[in-house]
Amino acid sequence: MLILGLVLIVVAAALIVLGLFTTGNGDLEDPTATLLGLPVGGTTIFVIGLVAGVLLLFGLWLTKWGGKLQARNMKEKREMRKLAKSLQDVTPESKDDANN
C-alpha cells in the first residue's frame, strides 16, 4: 500500500504539472487552451485539477495507512523474535531437568 500511495502521489504531481503548463491562445472570445497539442476548455482543466487533487489525497492516505501497517507488522515480528528467543532459552533447561 505504501508503494501504491507513492505512485498515486507521483501521478497526481504529473497531472498538476501538466495542468500548469497548458498554453492559452490569448483570445478572450474563444478561451481554449492546448494541452499536449490538444485543444481543451476550462472545464477540462478544472477536471484534471480535481482528479489530481483526489489522487493526491488518496495517495497520501494510502501512504499513511501503509506506513502504519508496516510499522505494526515490524513491531509484531520483533515481539515474535523476542518470544522465540526466550522460548529457545527456556527449552534446553527444561529438557535437562526432565532427564535428571
PDB file of C-alpha atoms in Angstrom, residues 32-97:
ATOM      1  CA  THR A  32      -9.444  27.412 -25.268  1.00  0.00           C
ATOM      2  CA  ALA A  33      -6.040  26.161 -24.294  1.00  0.00           C
ATOM      3  CA  THR A  34      -3.813  23.454 -25.683  1.00  0.00           C
ATOM      4  CA  LEU A  35      -2.706  20.565 -23.560  1.00  0.00           C
ATOM      5  CA  LEU A  36      -0.129  18.335 -25.274  1.00  0.00           C
ATOM      6  CA  GLY A  37      -1.279  19.729 -28.611  1.00  0.00           C
ATOM      7  CA  LEU A  38      -4.967  19.027 -27.981  1.00  0.00           C
ATOM      8  CA  PRO A  39      -7.462  21.860 -27.542  1.00  0.00           C
ATOM      9  CA  VAL A  40      -9.081  21.816 -24.102  1.00  0.00           C
ATOM     10  CA  GLY A  41     -11.507  24.128 -22.382  1.00  0.00           C
ATOM     11  CA  GLY A  42     -11.598  25.493 -18.884  1.00  0.00           C
ATOM     12  CA  THR A  43     -13.838  22.680 -17.695  1.00  0.00           C
ATOM     13  CA  THR A  44     -11.339  20.056 -18.794  1.00  0.00           C
ATOM     14  CA  ILE A  45      -8.511  21.800 -16.986  1.00  0.00           C
ATOM     15  CA  PHE A  46     -10.710  22.027 -13.877  1.00  0.00           C
ATOM     16  CA  VAL A  47     -11.488  18.294 -14.058  1.00  0.00           C
ATOM     17  CA  ILE A  48      -7.784  17.494 -14.462  1.00  0.00           C
ATOM     18  CA  GLY A  49      -7.065  19.547 -11.347  1.00  0.00           C
ATOM     19  CA  LEU A  50      -9.901  17.890  -9.455  1.00  0.00           C
ATOM     20  CA  VAL A  51      -8.701  14.401 -10.376  1.00  0.00           C
ATOM     21  CA  ALA A  52      -5.137  15.355  -9.439  1.00  0.00           C
ATOM     22  CA  GLY A  53      -6.305  16.620  -6.045  1.00  0.00           C
ATOM     23  CA  VAL A  54      -8.305  13.475  -5.332  1.00  0.00           C
ATOM     24  CA  LEU A  55      -5.395  11.258  -6.394  1.00  0.00           C
ATOM     25  CA  LEU A  56      -3.033  13.276  -4.218  1.00  0.00           C
ATOM     26  CA  LEU A  57      -5.249  12.987  -1.141  1.00  0.00           C
ATOM     27  CA  PHE A  58      -5.889   9.282  -1.732  1.00  0.00           C
ATOM     28  CA  GLY A  59      -2.165   8.691  -2.283  1.00  0.00           C
ATOM     29  CA  LEU A  60      -1.284  10.489   0.942  1.00  0.00           C
ATOM     30  CA  TRP A  61      -3.906   8.483   2.822  1.00  0.00           C
ATOM     31  CA  LEU A  62      -2.615   5.189   1.377  1.00  0.00           C
ATOM     32  CA  THR A  63       0.949   6.144   2.241  1.00  0.00           C
ATOM     33  CA  LYS A  64      -0.002   6.953   5.824  1.00  0.00           C
ATOM     34  CA  TRP A  65      -2.074   3.782   6.191  1.00  0.00           C
ATOM     35  CA  GLY A  66       0.615   1.617   4.591  1.00  0.00           C
ATOM     36  CA  GLY A  67       3.268   3.105   6.864  1.00  0.00           C
ATOM     37  CA  LYS A  68       1.194   2.368   9.955  1.00  0.00           C
ATOM     38  CA  LEU A  69       0.540  -1.174   8.755  1.00  0.00           C
ATOM     39  CA  GLN A  70       4.206  -1.761   8.052  1.00  0.00           C
ATOM     40  CA  ALA A  71       5.225  -0.366  11.456  1.00  0.00           C
ATOM     41  CA  ARG A  72       2.701  -2.601  13.208  1.00  0.00           C
ATOM     42  CA  ASN A  73       3.950  -5.667  11.307  1.00  0.00           C
ATOM     43  CA  MET A  74       7.552  -4.854  12.186  1.00  0.00           C
ATOM     44  CA  LYS A  75       6.602  -4.463  15.843  1.00  0.00           C
ATOM     45  CA  GLU A  76       4.822  -7.828  15.828  1.00  0.00           C
ATOM     46  CA  LYS A  77       7.820  -9.512  14.176  1.00  0.00           C
ATOM     47  CA  ARG A  78      10.144  -8.016  16.777  1.00  0.00           C
ATOM     48  CA  GLU A  79       7.913  -9.296  19.599  1.00  0.00           C
ATOM     49  CA  MET A  80       7.733 -12.742  17.993  1.00  0.00           C
ATOM     50  CA  ARG A  81      11.533 -12.873  17.739  1.00  0.00           C
ATOM     51  CA  LYS A  82      11.795 -11.982  21.427  1.00  0.00           C
ATOM     52  CA  LEU A  83       9.284 -14.687  22.327  1.00  0.00           C
ATOM     53  CA  ALA A  84      11.051 -17.255  20.149  1.00  0.00           C
ATOM     54  CA  LYS A  85      14.413 -16.379  21.680  1.00  0.00           C
ATOM     55  CA  SER A  86      13.050 -16.590  25.216  1.00  0.00           C
ATOM     56  CA  LEU A  87      11.400 -19.901  24.345  1.00  0.00           C
ATOM     57  CA  GLN A  88      14.683 -21.264  22.988  1.00  0.00           C
ATOM     58  CA  ASP A  89      16.460 -20.133  26.149  1.00  0.00           C
ATOM     59  CA  VAL A  90      13.897 -21.862  28.377  1.00  0.00           C
ATOM     60  CA  THR A  91      13.511 -25.112  26.387  1.00  0.00           C
ATOM     61  CA  PRO A  92      17.040 -26.582  26.849  1.00  0.00           C
ATOM     62  CA  GLU A  93      16.929 -26.052  30.627  1.00  0.00           C
ATOM     63  CA  SER A  94      13.591 -27.803  30.983  1.00  0.00           C
ATOM     64  CA  LYS A  95      14.854 -30.770  28.912  1.00  0.00           C
ATOM     65  CA  ASP A  96      17.915 -31.123  31.166  1.00  0.00           C
ATOM     66  CA  ASP A  97      15.716 -31.053  34.263  1.00  0.00           C
TER      67      ASP A  97
END
